PDB file of C-alpha atoms and ligand atoms in Angstrom:
ATOM      1  CA  UNK A   9       0.000   0.000   0.000  1.00 66.00           C
ATOM      2  CA  UNK A  10       1.202   3.492  -0.747  1.00 93.00           C
ATOM      3  CA  UNK A  11      -0.197   6.322   1.321  1.00 97.00           C
ATOM      4  CA  UNK A  12      -2.168   9.264  -0.015  1.00 98.00           C
ATOM      5  CA  UNK A  13       0.004  12.385   0.122  1.00 98.00           C
ATOM      6  CA  UNK A  14      -1.573  15.250   2.039  1.00 98.00           C
ATOM      7  CA  UNK A  15      -0.491  18.286   0.049  1.00 98.00           C
ATOM      8  CA  UNK A  16       0.122  21.041   2.597  1.00 98.00           C
ATOM      9  CA  UNK A  17       1.327  23.454  -0.035  1.00 98.00           C
ATOM     10  CA  UNK A  18      -1.945  23.290  -1.966  1.00 98.00           C
ATOM     11  CA  UNK A  19      -4.001  23.282   1.244  1.00 98.00           C
ATOM     12  CA  UNK A  20      -2.160  26.363   2.533  1.00 98.00           C
ATOM     13  CA  UNK A  21      -2.815  28.172  -0.762  1.00 98.00           C
ATOM     14  CA  UNK A  22      -6.534  27.410  -0.305  1.00 98.00           C
ATOM     15  CA  UNK A  23      -6.487  28.742   3.275  1.00 98.00           C
ATOM     16  CA  UNK A  24      -4.688  31.918   2.141  1.00 98.00           C
ATOM     17  CA  UNK A  25      -7.305  32.401  -0.605  1.00 98.00           C
ATOM     18  CA  UNK A  26     -10.076  32.110   2.008  1.00 98.00           C
ATOM     19  CA  UNK A  27      -8.231  34.603   4.212  1.00 98.00           C
ATOM     20  CA  UNK A  28      -7.836  37.001   1.271  1.00 98.00           C
ATOM     21  CA  UNK A  29     -11.588  36.779   0.541  1.00 98.00           C
ATOM     22  CA  UNK A  30     -12.387  37.663   4.164  1.00 98.00           C
ATOM     23  CA  UNK A  31      -9.924  40.548   4.079  1.00 98.00           C
ATOM     24  CA  UNK A  32     -11.664  41.909   0.980  1.00 98.00           C
ATOM     25  CA  UNK A  33     -15.034  41.736   2.750  1.00 97.00           C
ATOM     26  CA  UNK A  34     -13.639  43.424   5.866  1.00 98.00           C
ATOM     27  CA  UNK A  35     -12.241  46.243   3.740  1.00 98.00           C
ATOM     28  CA  UNK A  36     -15.211  46.709   1.403  1.00 98.00           C
ATOM     29  CA  UNK A  37     -18.077  46.235   3.857  1.00 98.00           C
ATOM     30  CA  UNK A  38     -16.570  47.515   7.075  1.00 98.00           C
ATOM     31  CA  UNK A  39     -13.639  49.743   6.082  1.00 98.00           C
ATOM     32  CA  UNK A  40     -11.276  47.649   8.225  1.00 98.00           C
ATOM     33  CA  UNK A  41      -7.874  46.336   7.118  1.00 98.00           C
ATOM     34  CA  UNK A  42      -6.520  43.584   9.385  1.00 98.00           C
ATOM     35  CA  UNK A  43      -2.980  44.277  10.577  1.00 98.00           C
ATOM     36  CA  UNK A  44      -0.267  41.884  11.781  1.00 98.00           C
ATOM     37  CA  UNK A  45       2.775  43.135  13.704  1.00 98.00           C
ATOM     38  CA  UNK A  46       5.873  40.967  13.910  1.00 98.00           C
ATOM     39  CA  UNK A  47       8.628  41.773  16.391  1.00 98.00           C
ATOM     40  CA  UNK A  48      12.102  40.398  15.712  1.00 98.00           C
ATOM     41  CA  UNK A  49      14.886  40.849  18.243  1.00 98.00           C
ATOM     42  CA  UNK A  50      18.407  40.210  16.964  1.00 97.00           C
ATOM     43  CA  UNK A  51      19.707  38.743  13.761  1.00 94.00           C
ATOM     44  CA  UNK A  52      19.122  34.992  13.909  1.00 94.00           C
ATOM     45  CA  UNK A  53      19.260  34.046  10.198  1.00 93.00           C
ATOM     46  CA  UNK A  54      16.446  31.463  10.333  1.00 92.00           C
ATOM     47  CA  UNK A  55      14.193  33.957  12.156  1.00 95.00           C
ATOM     48  CA  UNK A  56      14.969  36.632   9.579  1.00 95.00           C
ATOM     49  CA  UNK A  57      13.866  34.265   6.796  1.00 94.00           C
ATOM     50  CA  UNK A  58      10.616  33.406   8.647  1.00 93.00           C
ATOM     51  CA  UNK A  59       9.837  37.042   9.357  1.00 96.00           C
ATOM     52  CA  UNK A  60      10.451  38.071   5.749  1.00 96.00           C
ATOM     53  CA  UNK A  61       8.120  35.416   4.366  1.00 96.00           C
ATOM     54  CA  UNK A  62       5.471  36.210   7.000  1.00 97.00           C
ATOM     55  CA  UNK A  63       5.595  39.869   5.937  1.00 97.00           C
ATOM     56  CA  UNK A  64       5.343  39.020   2.247  1.00 98.00           C
ATOM     57  CA  UNK A  65       2.381  36.669   2.692  1.00 98.00           C
ATOM     58  CA  UNK A  66       0.590  39.113   4.993  1.00 98.00           C
ATOM     59  CA  UNK A  67       0.690  41.745   2.244  1.00 98.00           C
ATOM     60  CA  UNK A  68      -0.270  39.172  -0.424  1.00 98.00           C
ATOM     61  CA  UNK A  69      -3.597  38.464   1.323  1.00 98.00           C
ATOM     62  CA  UNK A  70      -4.308  42.196   1.536  1.00 98.00           C
ATOM     63  CA  UNK A  71      -3.482  42.805   5.195  1.00 98.00           C
ATOM     64  CA  UNK A  72      -1.170  45.430   6.679  1.00 98.00           C
ATOM     65  CA  UNK A  73       2.213  44.149   7.854  1.00 98.00           C
ATOM     66  CA  UNK A  74       4.161  45.962  10.550  1.00 98.00           C
ATOM     67  CA  UNK A  75       7.721  44.849  11.233  1.00 97.00           C
ATOM     68  CA  UNK A  76       9.652  45.888  14.322  1.00 98.00           C
ATOM     69  CA  UNK A  77      13.306  44.915  14.170  1.00 97.00           C
ATOM     70  CA  UNK A  78      15.149  45.450  17.426  1.00 98.00           C
ATOM     71  CA  UNK A  79      18.846  45.106  18.237  1.00 98.00           C
ATOM     72  CA  UNK A  80      20.032  41.852  19.831  1.00 98.00           C
ATOM     73  CA  UNK A  81      20.926  43.751  23.034  1.00 98.00           C
ATOM     74  CA  UNK A  82      17.498  45.388  23.420  1.00 98.00           C
ATOM     75  CA  UNK A  83      16.502  45.533  27.091  1.00 98.00           C
ATOM     76  CA  UNK A  84      13.459  43.698  28.401  1.00 98.00           C
ATOM     77  CA  UNK A  85      11.881  47.036  29.371  1.00 98.00           C
ATOM     78  CA  UNK A  86      12.279  48.363  25.832  1.00 98.00           C
ATOM     79  CA  UNK A  87      10.813  45.192  24.298  1.00 98.00           C
ATOM     80  CA  UNK A  88       7.874  45.272  26.722  1.00 98.00           C
ATOM     81  CA  UNK A  89       7.300  48.922  25.770  1.00 98.00           C
ATOM     82  CA  UNK A  90       7.099  47.955  22.067  1.00 98.00           C
ATOM     83  CA  UNK A  91       4.577  45.205  22.861  1.00 99.00           C
ATOM     84  CA  UNK A  92       2.520  47.604  24.989  1.00 98.00           C
ATOM     85  CA  UNK A  93       2.390  50.116  22.153  1.00 98.00           C
ATOM     86  CA  UNK A  94       1.166  47.407  19.768  1.00 99.00           C
ATOM     87  CA  UNK A  95      -1.393  46.227  22.356  1.00 98.00           C
ATOM     88  CA  UNK A  96      -2.842  49.755  22.325  1.00 98.00           C
ATOM     89  CA  UNK A  97      -2.710  50.283  18.554  1.00 98.00           C
ATOM     90  CA  UNK A  98      -6.202  49.773  17.057  1.00 98.00           C
ATOM     91  CA  UNK A  99      -4.721  49.127  13.599  1.00 98.00           C
ATOM     92  CA  UNK A 100      -2.833  46.104  14.917  1.00 98.00           C
ATOM     93  CA  UNK A 101      -5.041  43.003  15.317  1.00 98.00           C
ATOM     94  CA  UNK A 102      -2.296  40.404  15.656  1.00 99.00           C
ATOM     95  CA  UNK A 103       1.079  40.508  17.414  1.00 98.00           C
ATOM     96  CA  UNK A 104       3.820  37.916  17.014  1.00 98.00           C
ATOM     97  CA  UNK A 105       7.116  38.105  18.878  1.00 98.00           C
ATOM     98  CA  UNK A 106       9.497  35.856  16.954  1.00 97.00           C
ATOM     99  CA  UNK A 107      11.075  33.107  19.058  1.00 96.00           C
ATOM    100  CA  UNK A 108      13.677  32.252  20.155  1.00 95.00           C
ATOM    101  CA  UNK A 109      14.488  35.522  21.898  1.00 97.00           C
ATOM    102  CA  UNK A 110      18.066  36.361  22.905  1.00 97.00           C
ATOM    103  CA  UNK A 111      18.979  34.659  26.188  1.00 97.00           C
ATOM    104  CA  UNK A 112      18.843  37.778  28.379  1.00 98.00           C
ATOM    105  CA  UNK A 113      15.103  38.157  27.648  1.00 98.00           C
ATOM    106  CA  UNK A 114      12.402  36.194  29.508  1.00 98.00           C
ATOM    107  CA  UNK A 115      10.239  34.702  26.739  1.00 98.00           C
ATOM    108  CA  UNK A 116       7.365  33.761  29.065  1.00 98.00           C
ATOM    109  CA  UNK A 117       7.212  37.279  30.478  1.00 98.00           C
ATOM    110  CA  UNK A 118       7.267  38.842  27.013  1.00 98.00           C
ATOM    111  CA  UNK A 119       4.669  36.471  25.525  1.00 98.00           C
ATOM    112  CA  UNK A 120       2.376  36.985  28.505  1.00 98.00           C
ATOM    113  CA  UNK A 121       2.607  40.764  28.052  1.00 99.00           C
ATOM    114  CA  UNK A 122       0.833  40.477  24.656  1.00 99.00           C
ATOM    115  CA  UNK A 123      -2.897  41.260  24.734  1.00 99.00           C
ATOM    116  CA  UNK A 124      -4.393  37.708  24.600  1.00 98.00           C
ATOM    117  CA  UNK A 125      -6.923  38.897  21.990  1.00 98.00           C
ATOM    118  CA  UNK A 126      -3.991  39.842  19.704  1.00 98.00           C
ATOM    119  CA  UNK A 127      -1.876  36.769  20.524  1.00 98.00           C
ATOM    120  CA  UNK A 128      -2.055  35.161  17.072  1.00 98.00           C
ATOM    121  CA  UNK A 129       0.551  32.562  18.118  1.00 98.00           C
ATOM    122  CA  UNK A 130      -1.804  31.315  20.850  1.00 98.00           C
ATOM    123  CA  UNK A 131       1.120  31.154  23.308  1.00 98.00           C
ATOM    124  CA  UNK A 132      -0.265  33.482  26.010  1.00 98.00           C
ATOM    125  CA  UNK A 133      -1.143  31.644  29.206  1.00 98.00           C
ATOM    126  CA  UNK A 134      -4.786  32.826  28.881  1.00 98.00           C
ATOM    127  CA  UNK A 135      -5.108  31.250  25.453  1.00 98.00           C
ATOM    128  CA  UNK A 136      -3.466  28.052  26.696  1.00 98.00           C
ATOM    129  CA  UNK A 137      -6.059  27.913  29.496  1.00 98.00           C
ATOM    130  CA  UNK A 138      -8.970  28.702  27.186  1.00 98.00           C
ATOM    131  CA  UNK A 139      -7.927  25.964  24.750  1.00 98.00           C
ATOM    132  CA  UNK A 140      -7.441  23.522  27.645  1.00 97.00           C
ATOM    133  CA  UNK A 141     -10.976  24.137  28.853  1.00 96.00           C
ATOM    134  CA  UNK A 142     -12.520  23.974  25.373  1.00 94.00           C
ATOM    135  CA  UNK A 143     -13.305  27.697  25.228  1.00 96.00           C
ATOM    136  CA  UNK A 144     -12.848  30.095  22.336  1.00 95.00           C
ATOM    137  CA  UNK A 145      -9.156  31.013  22.120  1.00 97.00           C
ATOM    138  CA  UNK A 146      -6.359  31.834  19.728  1.00 98.00           C
ATOM    139  CA  UNK A 147      -4.949  28.448  18.659  1.00 98.00           C
ATOM    140  CA  UNK A 148      -1.223  27.893  17.950  1.00 98.00           C
ATOM    141  CA  UNK A 149      -0.651  27.903  14.194  1.00 98.00           C
ATOM    142  CA  UNK A 150       1.151  24.598  13.576  1.00 98.00           C
ATOM    143  CA  UNK A 151      -1.352  22.474  15.544  1.00 98.00           C
ATOM    144  CA  UNK A 152      -4.231  24.387  13.939  1.00 98.00           C
ATOM    145  CA  UNK A 153      -2.853  23.687  10.462  1.00 98.00           C
ATOM    146  CA  UNK A 154      -2.351  20.026  11.335  1.00 98.00           C
ATOM    147  CA  UNK A 155      -5.923  19.790  12.631  1.00 98.00           C
ATOM    148  CA  UNK A 156      -7.297  21.380   9.449  1.00 98.00           C
ATOM    149  CA  UNK A 157      -5.551  18.736   7.339  1.00 98.00           C
ATOM    150  CA  UNK A 158      -6.759  15.912   9.602  1.00 98.00           C
ATOM    151  CA  UNK A 159     -10.352  17.152   9.484  1.00 98.00           C
ATOM    152  CA  UNK A 160     -10.164  17.525   5.728  1.00 98.00           C
ATOM    153  CA  UNK A 161      -8.894  13.965   5.313  1.00 97.00           C
ATOM    154  CA  UNK A 162     -11.054  12.190   7.900  1.00 98.00           C
ATOM    155  CA  UNK A 163     -14.156  14.292   8.391  1.00 97.00           C
ATOM    156  CA  UNK A 164     -14.959  13.292  11.985  1.00 98.00           C
ATOM    157  CA  UNK A 165     -12.012  12.357  14.209  1.00 98.00           C
ATOM    158  CA  UNK A 166     -14.280  11.124  16.995  1.00 98.00           C
ATOM    159  CA  UNK A 167     -13.101   7.959  18.744  1.00 98.00           C
ATOM    160  CA  UNK A 168      -9.823   7.661  16.838  1.00 98.00           C
ATOM    161  CA  UNK A 169      -6.615   6.803  18.692  1.00 98.00           C
ATOM    162  CA  UNK A 170      -4.174   9.678  18.315  1.00 99.00           C
ATOM    163  CA  UNK A 171      -0.548   9.600  19.413  1.00 99.00           C
ATOM    164  CA  UNK A 172       1.297  12.899  19.630  1.00 98.00           C
ATOM    165  CA  UNK A 173       5.066  12.491  19.713  1.00 98.00           C
ATOM    166  CA  UNK A 174       6.553  15.445  21.575  1.00 98.00           C
ATOM    167  CA  UNK A 175       5.342  17.571  24.465  1.00 98.00           C
ATOM    168  CA  UNK A 176       6.383  21.097  23.514  1.00 97.00           C
ATOM    169  CA  UNK A 177       4.210  24.060  24.443  1.00 97.00           C
ATOM    170  CA  UNK A 178       4.222  25.181  20.801  1.00 96.00           C
ATOM    171  CA  UNK A 179       3.121  21.941  19.130  1.00 98.00           C
ATOM    172  CA  UNK A 180       2.772  18.762  21.225  1.00 98.00           C
ATOM    173  CA  UNK A 181       0.611  19.981  24.099  1.00 98.00           C
ATOM    174  CA  UNK A 182      -1.804  22.177  22.087  1.00 98.00           C
ATOM    175  CA  UNK A 183      -2.052  19.459  19.398  1.00 98.00           C
ATOM    176  CA  UNK A 184      -3.075  16.922  22.042  1.00 98.00           C
ATOM    177  CA  UNK A 185      -5.636  19.372  23.404  1.00 98.00           C
ATOM    178  CA  UNK A 186      -7.154  19.979  19.967  1.00 98.00           C
ATOM    179  CA  UNK A 187      -7.399  16.238  19.281  1.00 98.00           C
ATOM    180  CA  UNK A 188      -9.020  15.703  22.678  1.00 98.00           C
ATOM    181  CA  UNK A 189     -11.531  18.452  21.831  1.00 97.00           C
ATOM    182  CA  UNK A 190     -12.283  16.415  18.651  1.00 97.00           C
ATOM    183  CA  UNK A 191     -13.053  13.389  20.870  1.00 98.00           C
ATOM    184  CA  UNK A 192      -9.926  11.446  19.962  1.00 98.00           C
ATOM    185  CA  UNK A 193      -8.335   9.139  22.523  1.00 98.00           C
ATOM    186  CA  UNK A 194      -5.038  10.951  22.945  1.00 98.00           C
ATOM    187  CA  UNK A 195      -1.632   9.749  24.083  1.00 98.00           C
ATOM    188  CA  UNK A 196       1.279  12.148  24.412  1.00 98.00           C
ATOM    189  CA  UNK A 197       4.559  10.264  23.986  1.00 98.00           C
ATOM    190  CA  UNK A 198       8.018  11.703  24.609  1.00 96.00           C
ATOM    191  CA  UNK A 199      11.656  10.825  25.139  1.00 93.00           C
ATOM    192  CA  UNK A 200      10.920   8.876  28.341  1.00 96.00           C
ATOM    193  CA  UNK A 201       7.970   6.894  26.973  1.00 98.00           C
ATOM    194  CA  UNK A 202       8.420   3.137  27.377  1.00 98.00           C
ATOM    195  CA  UNK A 203       7.709   0.766  24.493  1.00 98.00           C
ATOM    196  CA  UNK A 204       7.335   3.716  22.140  1.00 98.00           C
ATOM    197  CA  UNK A 205       7.022   1.511  19.046  1.00 98.00           C
ATOM    198  CA  UNK A 206       4.024  -0.308  20.567  1.00 98.00           C
ATOM    199  CA  UNK A 207       2.418   2.963  21.622  1.00 98.00           C
ATOM    200  CA  UNK A 208       2.738   4.365  18.091  1.00 98.00           C
ATOM    201  CA  UNK A 209       1.461   1.101  16.548  1.00 98.00           C
ATOM    202  CA  UNK A 210      -1.904   1.620  18.277  1.00 98.00           C
ATOM    203  CA  UNK A 211      -2.419   5.023  16.639  1.00 98.00           C
ATOM    204  CA  UNK A 212      -4.936   5.789  13.908  1.00 98.00           C
ATOM    205  CA  UNK A 213      -3.358   9.250  13.838  1.00 99.00           C
ATOM    206  CA  UNK A 214       0.333   9.948  14.489  1.00 99.00           C
ATOM    207  CA  UNK A 215       1.528  13.533  14.901  1.00 99.00           C
ATOM    208  CA  UNK A 216       5.325  13.616  15.066  1.00 98.00           C
ATOM    209  CA  UNK A 217       6.798  16.760  16.614  1.00 98.00           C
ATOM    210  CA  UNK A 218      10.016  15.800  18.344  1.00 97.00           C
ATOM    211  CA  UNK A 219      12.680  17.463  16.203  1.00 96.00           C
ATOM    212  CA  UNK A 220      14.619  14.242  15.594  1.00 97.00           C
ATOM    213  CA  UNK A 221      15.276  13.463  11.951  1.00 98.00           C
ATOM    214  CA  UNK A 222      13.544  10.327  10.577  1.00 98.00           C
ATOM    215  CA  UNK A 223      12.969   8.934  14.065  1.00 98.00           C
ATOM    216  CA  UNK A 224       9.776   7.005  13.292  1.00 98.00           C
ATOM    217  CA  UNK A 225      10.250   3.996  10.993  1.00 98.00           C
ATOM    218  CA  UNK A 226       7.486   2.503   8.881  1.00 98.00           C
ATOM    219  CA  UNK A 227       7.195  -0.616  11.044  1.00 98.00           C
ATOM    220  CA  UNK A 228       5.936   1.535  13.940  1.00 98.00           C
ATOM    221  CA  UNK A 229       2.970   2.659  11.840  1.00 98.00           C
ATOM    222  CA  UNK A 230      -0.394   0.873  11.954  1.00 98.00           C
ATOM    223  CA  UNK A 231      -1.399   0.015   8.386  1.00 98.00           C
ATOM    224  CA  UNK A 232      -3.711   2.729   7.061  1.00 98.00           C
ATOM    225  CA  UNK A 233      -2.896   5.268   9.792  1.00 98.00           C
ATOM    226  CA  UNK A 234      -2.638   8.983   9.069  1.00 98.00           C
ATOM    227  CA  UNK A 235       0.807  10.471   9.704  1.00 98.00           C
ATOM    228  CA  UNK A 236       1.276  14.203  10.255  1.00 98.00           C
ATOM    229  CA  UNK A 237       4.979  15.028  10.224  1.00 98.00           C
ATOM    230  CA  UNK A 238       5.683  18.349  11.927  1.00 98.00           C
ATOM    231  CA  UNK A 239       9.467  17.927  11.902  1.00 97.00           C
ATOM    232  CA  UNK A 240      11.715  20.069   9.732  1.00 96.00           C
ATOM    233  CA  UNK A 241      15.295  18.822  10.083  1.00 95.00           C
ATOM    234  CA  UNK A 242      18.260  19.554   7.867  1.00 95.00           C
ATOM    235  CA  UNK A 243      20.550  16.559   7.353  1.00 97.00           C
ATOM    236  CA  UNK A 244      23.663  15.927   5.308  1.00 97.00           C
ATOM    237  CA  UNK A 245      22.924  14.584   1.830  1.00 97.00           C
ATOM    238  CA  UNK A 246      26.238  13.480   0.330  1.00 95.00           C
ATOM    239  CA  UNK A 247      24.233  11.599  -2.340  1.00 93.00           C
ATOM    240  CA  UNK A 248      23.369  15.043  -3.759  1.00 93.00           C
ATOM    241  CA  UNK A 249      27.022  16.099  -3.868  1.00 95.00           C
ATOM    242  CA  UNK A 250      29.735  17.104  -1.425  1.00 95.00           C
ATOM    243  CA  UNK A 251      28.536  19.401   1.368  1.00 95.00           C
ATOM    244  CA  UNK A 252      24.873  19.154   0.276  1.00 97.00           C
ATOM    245  CA  UNK A 253      22.006  18.957   2.766  1.00 97.00           C
ATOM    246  CA  UNK A 254      18.288  18.218   2.542  1.00 96.00           C
ATOM    247  CA  UNK A 255      15.180  18.652   4.665  1.00 96.00           C
ATOM    248  CA  UNK A 256      13.574  15.634   6.325  1.00 97.00           C
ATOM    249  CA  UNK A 257      10.801  15.200   8.855  1.00 98.00           C
ATOM    250  CA  UNK A 258      10.599  13.353  12.157  1.00 98.00           C
ATOM    251  CA  UNK A 259       9.319  10.241  10.382  1.00 98.00           C
ATOM    252  CA  UNK A 260      11.203   8.121   7.897  1.00 98.00           C
ATOM    253  CA  UNK A 261       9.106   9.032   4.889  1.00 98.00           C
ATOM    254  CA  UNK A 262      10.244   6.267   2.539  1.00 98.00           C
ATOM    255  CA  UNK A 263       9.247   3.444   4.895  1.00 98.00           C
ATOM    256  CA  UNK A 264       6.181   5.174   6.425  1.00 98.00           C
ATOM    257  CA  UNK A 265       4.646   5.986   3.022  1.00 98.00           C
ATOM    258  CA  UNK A 266       4.480   2.236   2.322  1.00 98.00           C
ATOM    259  CA  UNK A 267       2.366   1.535   5.414  1.00 98.00           C
ATOM    260  CA  UNK A 268       0.353   4.665   6.211  1.00 98.00           C
ATOM    261  CA  UNK A 269      -3.038   5.496   4.713  1.00 98.00           C
ATOM    262  CA  UNK A 270      -2.105   9.163   4.387  1.00 98.00           C
ATOM    263  CA  UNK A 271       1.024  11.159   5.151  1.00 98.00           C
ATOM    264  CA  UNK A 272       2.302  14.734   4.966  1.00 98.00           C
ATOM    265  CA  UNK A 273       5.618  15.127   3.108  1.00 98.00           C
ATOM    266  CA  UNK A 274       8.555  17.262   4.261  1.00 98.00           C
ATOM    267  CA  UNK A 275       8.899  19.799   2.777  1.00 97.00           C
ATOM    268  CA  UNK A 276       5.425  20.681   1.516  1.00 97.00           C
ATOM    269  CA  UNK A 277       3.308  19.273   4.342  1.00 98.00           C
ATOM    270  CA  UNK A 278       2.702  20.986   7.669  1.00 98.00           C
ATOM    271  CA  UNK A 279       5.286  23.759   7.069  1.00 96.00           C
ATOM    272  CA  UNK A 280       3.280  25.907   4.628  1.00 97.00           C
ATOM    273  CA  UNK A 281       0.178  25.565   6.830  1.00 98.00           C
ATOM    274  CA  UNK A 282       1.824  27.377   9.746  1.00 97.00           C
ATOM    275  CA  UNK A 283       2.006  30.800   8.085  1.00 96.00           C
ATOM    276  CA  UNK A 284      -1.411  30.289   6.444  1.00 98.00           C
ATOM    277  CA  UNK A 285      -2.867  29.707   9.925  1.00 98.00           C
ATOM    278  CA  UNK A 286      -1.076  32.766  11.279  1.00 98.00           C
ATOM    279  CA  UNK A 287      -2.893  34.826   8.638  1.00 98.00           C
ATOM    280  CA  UNK A 288      -6.159  33.024   9.462  1.00 98.00           C
ATOM    281  CA  UNK A 289      -5.678  33.816  13.174  1.00 98.00           C
ATOM    282  CA  UNK A 290      -5.088  37.477  12.347  1.00 98.00           C
ATOM    283  CA  UNK A 291      -8.393  37.682  10.454  1.00 98.00           C
ATOM    284  CA  UNK A 292     -10.131  35.875  13.314  1.00 98.00           C
ATOM    285  CA  UNK A 293      -8.627  38.315  15.848  1.00 98.00           C
ATOM    286  CA  UNK A 294      -9.678  41.266  13.682  1.00 98.00           C
ATOM    287  CA  UNK A 295     -13.273  40.008  13.418  1.00 98.00           C
ATOM    288  CA  UNK A 296     -13.493  39.383  17.171  1.00 98.00           C
ATOM    289  CA  UNK A 297     -12.031  42.830  17.946  1.00 98.00           C
ATOM    290  CA  UNK A 298     -14.720  44.436  15.811  1.00 98.00           C
ATOM    291  CA  UNK A 299     -17.635  42.326  17.039  1.00 97.00           C
ATOM    292  CA  UNK A 300     -18.063  40.679  13.626  1.00 97.00           C
ATOM    293  CA  UNK A 301     -18.812  37.038  12.776  1.00 94.00           C
ATOM    294  CA  UNK A 302     -15.568  35.139  12.503  1.00 92.00           C
ATOM    295  CA  UNK A 303     -14.667  33.268   9.338  1.00 91.00           C
ATOM    296  CA  UNK A 304     -15.911  29.690   9.204  1.00 92.00           C
ATOM    297  CA  UNK A 305     -13.408  26.896   8.725  1.00 92.00           C
ATOM    298  CA  UNK A 306     -10.400  28.987   9.756  1.00 96.00           C
ATOM    299  CA  UNK A 307     -10.584  28.346  13.498  1.00 94.00           C
ATOM    300  CA  UNK A 308     -10.525  25.220  15.647  1.00 93.00           C
TER     301      UNK A 308
HETATM  302  N1  GUN B 422       9.806  30.705  15.744  1.00 64.11           N
HETATM  303  C1  GUN B 422       9.645  29.627  14.934  1.00 64.11           C
HETATM  304  N2  GUN B 422       8.340  29.389  14.725  1.00 64.11           N
HETATM  305  C2  GUN B 422       7.655  30.323  15.414  1.00 64.11           C
HETATM  306  C3  GUN B 422       6.269  30.606  15.575  1.00 64.11           C
HETATM  307  O1  GUN B 422       5.383  29.911  15.056  1.00 64.11           O
HETATM  308  N3  GUN B 422       5.966  31.676  16.358  1.00 64.11           N
HETATM  309  C4  GUN B 422       6.919  32.435  16.940  1.00 64.11           C
HETATM  310  N4  GUN B 422       6.518  33.470  17.694  1.00 64.11           N
HETATM  311  N5  GUN B 422       8.211  32.204  16.816  1.00 64.11           N
HETATM  312  C5  GUN B 422       8.571  31.154  16.044  1.00 64.11           C
END
């Protein structure tokens, strides 16, 4: 059996088109342009790439993009002052502080200083609590994108066994919460889990978010299961020439694709959905801020 490929690139383009349609309505009917502010502290090259593509895609869907680039040695007080200004700016509906922050800055403190209604990352402790209690919240982008793909593939997820590999605050924990809210039976596995292969073999849905290249082999996968690979790892690829590298996920694609019912590739799976969901969250935040109906299908 060869698994169906879940095309995250095409799915993300569809989500961005839906977002763009909502932005047009907000502008034409209500005179409101959603705005997303991204704060980048320092010069981490990977973060600079992310921030640039977030800015480009924000503008492409018709929203306003505000970029705040701060020096690597910016003080916590100065960063908090920038966030406070954005909290109070009515043209800004979403705020994202790019992580990781330089070591001298307390990420939790900074994230929790963002107005929860503008926290389009869904990292603020209030949003974590709202999601955990099944209330309306801002939902972290990567889990939201993964959920959208799972819903699209399965329809109802009710009663399915889901195993989430990884317990990060950004992916593993919110993913587990979302799947629980969909009435899945959820197991969170991690580096200390015993008999991991057997745990994964029980799963109808596997979400791999551990950051270890090709960790899950095909013989851990239940035949027909759906595999969502959140990992983005760069590994050496001498087969492509000296010094070459390539991107791989947390699952061993070549063996898993032979067993799974459906699988997301890396690249082109979950990755593109993350920014699409950031844009979706910004439209949702904008609608909520203005007392308007929120877009259907773009929230959890
Ligand atoms: N760094 C890498 N991914 C993300 C993300 O989704 N949000 C934030 N704030 N920082 C990141």
